[in-house]
mmCIF file of C-alpha atoms in Angstrom:
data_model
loop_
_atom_site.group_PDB
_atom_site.id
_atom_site.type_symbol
_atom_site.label_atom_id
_atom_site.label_comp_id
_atom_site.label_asym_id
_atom_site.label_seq_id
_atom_site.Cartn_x
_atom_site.Cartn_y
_atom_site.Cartn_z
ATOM 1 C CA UNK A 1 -4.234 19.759 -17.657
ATOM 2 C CA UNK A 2 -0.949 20.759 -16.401
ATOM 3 C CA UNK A 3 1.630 17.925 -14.342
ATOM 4 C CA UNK A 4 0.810 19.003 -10.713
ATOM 5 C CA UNK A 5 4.074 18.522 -8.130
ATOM 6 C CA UNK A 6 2.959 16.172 -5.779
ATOM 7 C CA UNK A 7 4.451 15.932 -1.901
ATOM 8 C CA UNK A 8 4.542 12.782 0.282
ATOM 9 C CA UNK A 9 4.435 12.941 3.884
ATOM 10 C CA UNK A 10 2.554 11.117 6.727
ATOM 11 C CA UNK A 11 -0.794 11.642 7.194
ATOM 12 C CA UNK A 12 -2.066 13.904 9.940
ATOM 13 C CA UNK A 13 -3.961 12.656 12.927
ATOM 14 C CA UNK A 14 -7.024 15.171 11.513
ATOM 15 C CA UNK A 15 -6.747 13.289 8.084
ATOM 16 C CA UNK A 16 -7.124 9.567 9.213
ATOM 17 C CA UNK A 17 -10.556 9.606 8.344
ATOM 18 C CA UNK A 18 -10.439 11.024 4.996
ATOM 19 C CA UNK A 19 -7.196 8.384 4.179
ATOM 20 C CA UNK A 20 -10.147 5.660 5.693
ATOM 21 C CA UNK A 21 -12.749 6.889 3.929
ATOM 22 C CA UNK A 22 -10.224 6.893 -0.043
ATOM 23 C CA UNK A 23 -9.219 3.101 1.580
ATOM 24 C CA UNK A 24 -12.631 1.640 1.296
ATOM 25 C CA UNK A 25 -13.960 3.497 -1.833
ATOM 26 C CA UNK A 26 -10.812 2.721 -4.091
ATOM 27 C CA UNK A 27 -11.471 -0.964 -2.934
ATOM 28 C CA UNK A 28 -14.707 -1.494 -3.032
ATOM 29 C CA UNK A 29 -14.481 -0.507 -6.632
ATOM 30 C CA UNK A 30 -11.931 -2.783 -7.966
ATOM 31 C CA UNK A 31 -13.732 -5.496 -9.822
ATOM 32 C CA UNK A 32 -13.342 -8.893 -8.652
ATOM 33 C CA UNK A 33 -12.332 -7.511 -5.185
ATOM 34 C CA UNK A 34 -14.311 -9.188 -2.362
ATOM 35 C CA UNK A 35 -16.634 -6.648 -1.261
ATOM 36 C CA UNK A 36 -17.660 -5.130 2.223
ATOM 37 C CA UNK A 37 -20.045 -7.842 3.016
ATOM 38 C CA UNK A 38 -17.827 -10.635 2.175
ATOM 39 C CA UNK A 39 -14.869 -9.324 4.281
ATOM 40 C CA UNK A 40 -16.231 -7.134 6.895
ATOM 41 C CA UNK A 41 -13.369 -7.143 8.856
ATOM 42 C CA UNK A 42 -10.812 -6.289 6.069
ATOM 43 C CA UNK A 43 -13.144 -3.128 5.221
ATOM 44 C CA UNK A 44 -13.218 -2.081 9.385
ATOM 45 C CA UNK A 45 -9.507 -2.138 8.797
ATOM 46 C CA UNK A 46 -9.434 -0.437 5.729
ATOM 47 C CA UNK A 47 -12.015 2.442 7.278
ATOM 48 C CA UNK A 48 -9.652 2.947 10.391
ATOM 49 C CA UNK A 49 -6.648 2.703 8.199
ATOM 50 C CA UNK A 50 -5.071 5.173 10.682
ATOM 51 C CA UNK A 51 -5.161 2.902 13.682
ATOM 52 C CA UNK A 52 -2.338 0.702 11.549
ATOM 53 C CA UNK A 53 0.270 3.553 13.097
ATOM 54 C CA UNK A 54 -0.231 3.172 16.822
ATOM 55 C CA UNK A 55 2.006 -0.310 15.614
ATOM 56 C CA UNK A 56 5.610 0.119 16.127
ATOM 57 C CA UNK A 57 8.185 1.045 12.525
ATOM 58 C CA UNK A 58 4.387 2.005 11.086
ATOM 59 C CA UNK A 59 3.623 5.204 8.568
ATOM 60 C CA UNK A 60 0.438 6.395 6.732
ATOM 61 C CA UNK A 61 2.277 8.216 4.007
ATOM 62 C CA UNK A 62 -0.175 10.403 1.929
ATOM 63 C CA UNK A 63 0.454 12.106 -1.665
ATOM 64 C CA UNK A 64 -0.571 15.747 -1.599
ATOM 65 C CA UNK A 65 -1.356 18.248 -4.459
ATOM 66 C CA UNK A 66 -0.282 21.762 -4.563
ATOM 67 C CA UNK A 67 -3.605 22.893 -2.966
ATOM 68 C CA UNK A 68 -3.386 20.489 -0.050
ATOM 69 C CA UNK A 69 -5.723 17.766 -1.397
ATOM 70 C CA UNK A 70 -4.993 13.788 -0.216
ATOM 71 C CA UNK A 71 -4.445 12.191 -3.799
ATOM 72 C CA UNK A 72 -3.603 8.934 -2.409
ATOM 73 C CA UNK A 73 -1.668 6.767 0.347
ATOM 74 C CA UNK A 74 0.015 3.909 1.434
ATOM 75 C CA UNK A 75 1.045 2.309 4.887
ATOM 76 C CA UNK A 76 4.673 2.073 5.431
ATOM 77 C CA UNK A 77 6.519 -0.804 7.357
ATOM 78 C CA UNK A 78 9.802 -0.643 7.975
ATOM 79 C CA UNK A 79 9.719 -3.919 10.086
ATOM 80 C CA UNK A 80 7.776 -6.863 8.446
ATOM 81 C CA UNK A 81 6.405 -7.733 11.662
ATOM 82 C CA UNK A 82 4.345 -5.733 12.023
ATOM 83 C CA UNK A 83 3.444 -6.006 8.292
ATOM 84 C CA UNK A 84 0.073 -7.479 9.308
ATOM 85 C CA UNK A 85 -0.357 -10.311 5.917
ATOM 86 C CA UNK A 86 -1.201 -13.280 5.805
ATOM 87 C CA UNK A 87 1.601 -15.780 4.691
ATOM 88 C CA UNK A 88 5.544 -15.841 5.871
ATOM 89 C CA UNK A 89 5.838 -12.361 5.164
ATOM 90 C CA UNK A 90 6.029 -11.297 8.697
ATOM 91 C CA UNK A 91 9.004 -13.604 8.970
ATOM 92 C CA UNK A 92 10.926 -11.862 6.810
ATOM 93 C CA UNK A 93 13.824 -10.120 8.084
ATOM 94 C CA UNK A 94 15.955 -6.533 6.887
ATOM 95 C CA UNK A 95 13.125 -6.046 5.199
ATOM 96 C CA UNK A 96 10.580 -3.594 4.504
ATOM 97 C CA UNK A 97 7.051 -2.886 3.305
ATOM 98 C CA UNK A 98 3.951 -1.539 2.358
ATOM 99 C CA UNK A 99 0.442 -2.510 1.854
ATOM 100 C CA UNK A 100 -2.668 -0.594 1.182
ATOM 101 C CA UNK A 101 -1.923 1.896 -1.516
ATOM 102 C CA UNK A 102 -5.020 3.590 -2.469
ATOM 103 C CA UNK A 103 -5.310 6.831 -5.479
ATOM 104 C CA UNK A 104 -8.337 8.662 -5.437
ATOM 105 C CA UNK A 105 -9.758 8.394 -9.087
ATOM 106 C CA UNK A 106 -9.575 11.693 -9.604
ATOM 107 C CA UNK A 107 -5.872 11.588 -9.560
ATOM 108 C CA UNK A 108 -5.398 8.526 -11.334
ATOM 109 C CA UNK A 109 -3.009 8.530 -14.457
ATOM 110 C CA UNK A 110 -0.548 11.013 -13.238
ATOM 111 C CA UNK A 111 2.070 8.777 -11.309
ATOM 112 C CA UNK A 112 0.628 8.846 -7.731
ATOM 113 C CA UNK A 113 0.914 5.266 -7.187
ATOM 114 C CA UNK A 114 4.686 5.429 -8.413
ATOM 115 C CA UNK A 115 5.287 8.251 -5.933
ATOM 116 C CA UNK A 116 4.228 6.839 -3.157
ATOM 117 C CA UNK A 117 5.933 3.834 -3.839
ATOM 118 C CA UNK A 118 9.347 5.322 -4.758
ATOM 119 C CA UNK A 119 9.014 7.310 -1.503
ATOM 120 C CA UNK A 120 8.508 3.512 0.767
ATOM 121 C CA UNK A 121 11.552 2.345 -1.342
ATOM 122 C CA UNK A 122 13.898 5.215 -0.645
ATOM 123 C CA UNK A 123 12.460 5.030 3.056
ATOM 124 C CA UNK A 124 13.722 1.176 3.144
ATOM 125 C CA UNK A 125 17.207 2.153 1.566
ATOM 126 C CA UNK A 126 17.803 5.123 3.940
ATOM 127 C CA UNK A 127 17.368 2.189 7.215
ATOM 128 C CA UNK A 128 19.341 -0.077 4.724
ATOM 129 C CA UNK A 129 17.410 -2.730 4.145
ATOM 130 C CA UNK A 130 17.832 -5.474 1.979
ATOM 131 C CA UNK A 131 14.429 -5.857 0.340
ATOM 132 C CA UNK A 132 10.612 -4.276 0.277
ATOM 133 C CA UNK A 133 8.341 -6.448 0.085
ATOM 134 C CA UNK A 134 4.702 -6.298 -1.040
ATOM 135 C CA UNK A 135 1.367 -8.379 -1.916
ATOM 136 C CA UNK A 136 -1.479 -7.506 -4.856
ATOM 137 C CA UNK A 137 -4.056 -9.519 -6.299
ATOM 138 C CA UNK A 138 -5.502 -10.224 -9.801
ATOM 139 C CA UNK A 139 -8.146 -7.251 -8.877
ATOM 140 C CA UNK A 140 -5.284 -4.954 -9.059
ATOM 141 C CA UNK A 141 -3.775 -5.337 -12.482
ATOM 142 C CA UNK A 142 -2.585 -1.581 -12.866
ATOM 143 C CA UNK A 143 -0.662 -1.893 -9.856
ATOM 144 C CA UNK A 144 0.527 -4.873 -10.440
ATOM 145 C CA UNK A 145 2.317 -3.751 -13.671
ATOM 146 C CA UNK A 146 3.723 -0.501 -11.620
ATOM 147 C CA UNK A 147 5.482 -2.893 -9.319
ATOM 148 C CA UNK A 148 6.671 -5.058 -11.901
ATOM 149 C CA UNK A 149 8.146 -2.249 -14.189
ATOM 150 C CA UNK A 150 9.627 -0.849 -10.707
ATOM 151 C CA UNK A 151 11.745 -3.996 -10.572
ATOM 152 C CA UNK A 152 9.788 -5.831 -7.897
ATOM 153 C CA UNK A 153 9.542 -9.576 -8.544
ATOM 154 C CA UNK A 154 6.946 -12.385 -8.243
ATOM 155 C CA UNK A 155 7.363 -14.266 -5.029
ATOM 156 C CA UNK A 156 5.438 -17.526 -4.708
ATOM 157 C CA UNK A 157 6.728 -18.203 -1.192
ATOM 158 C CA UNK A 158 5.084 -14.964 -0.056
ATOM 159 C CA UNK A 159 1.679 -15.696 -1.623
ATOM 160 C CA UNK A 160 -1.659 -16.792 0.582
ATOM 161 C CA UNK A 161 -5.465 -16.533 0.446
ATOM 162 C CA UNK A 162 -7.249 -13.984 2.246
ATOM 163 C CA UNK A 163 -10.584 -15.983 2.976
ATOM 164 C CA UNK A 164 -11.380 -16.995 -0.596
ATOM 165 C CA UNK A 165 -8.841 -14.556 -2.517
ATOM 166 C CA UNK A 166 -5.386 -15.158 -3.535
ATOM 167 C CA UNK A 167 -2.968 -12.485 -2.648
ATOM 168 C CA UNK A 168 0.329 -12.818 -4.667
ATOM 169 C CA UNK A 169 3.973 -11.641 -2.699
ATOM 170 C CA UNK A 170 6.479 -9.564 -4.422
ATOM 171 C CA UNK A 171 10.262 -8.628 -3.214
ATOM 172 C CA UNK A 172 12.522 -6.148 -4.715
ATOM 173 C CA UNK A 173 16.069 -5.971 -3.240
ATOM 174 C CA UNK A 174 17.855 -3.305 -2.718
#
């Protein structure tokens, strides 16, 4: 199979429920992550994903293949207030960041998850920002090596527990 040029741009109004819909199946599939009847509320959230952009400084950005398909997305912050974690990350100032990314499994392996996450760094430099900051957990080990090889760095002062799960902060400045 051929590389396929990917675009990133923010979701349409029409495709909020398709971006809600790739939220809660890519986590309710990652192994150790709590599950919809452990955190109902966190999956509501996840399923209305789109709601997140009636907040101020606030962007569904979605990756899309040559023949229009949603491949994945992430929700941009350019103000950590509105960031929405648990923890001091709200707090944090000249910052940026992004939560949620999501790939559809079909489209795993071929550097979605890097795209979109170049594209909410270069949207933090452009407002120049000091830092983006984001937060994974153990469940999400392939991620977690993404940020890590993208230069982001642990953070223990960011980290916090989402009802019973640990959720571990990362900053990379800019």
């Amino acid at each position: 199979m051929s590389k396929q040029e990917y675009s990133v741009r923010n979701a349409k109004l029409t495709e909020f429920v398709e971006t809600g819909k790739l939220m809660v199946q890519v986590y309710s599939q990652l192994e150790g992550f709590p599950k919809e009847s452990e955190q109902p509320d966190y999956y509501k959230m996840l399923a209305n994903v789109g709601e997140l952009t009636k907040k101020p400084e606030t962007e569904l950005l979605v990756a899309v293949s040559p023949d229009g398909k949603i491949a994945g997305c992430v929700v941009y912050f350019s103000d950590m207030k509105y960031y929405g974690s648990g923890g001091t990350a709200t707090m944090e100032q000249n910052a940026a960041g992004f939560r949620l990314l999501a790939v559809d499994p079909l489209y795993r392996g071929q550097g979605i998850g890097k795209l979109l996450t170049n594209e909410c760094i270069r949207k933090a430099k452009d407002k120049k920002l000091d830092q983006v900051i984001i937060h994974t957990t153990m469940a999400m080990q392939t991620a977690w090596r993404m940020y890590e090889k993208l230069g982001f760095k642990r953070s223990e002062d960011l980290d916090f527990k989402q009802g019973e799960l640990p959720v571990f902060g990362f900053r990379l400045s800019l």
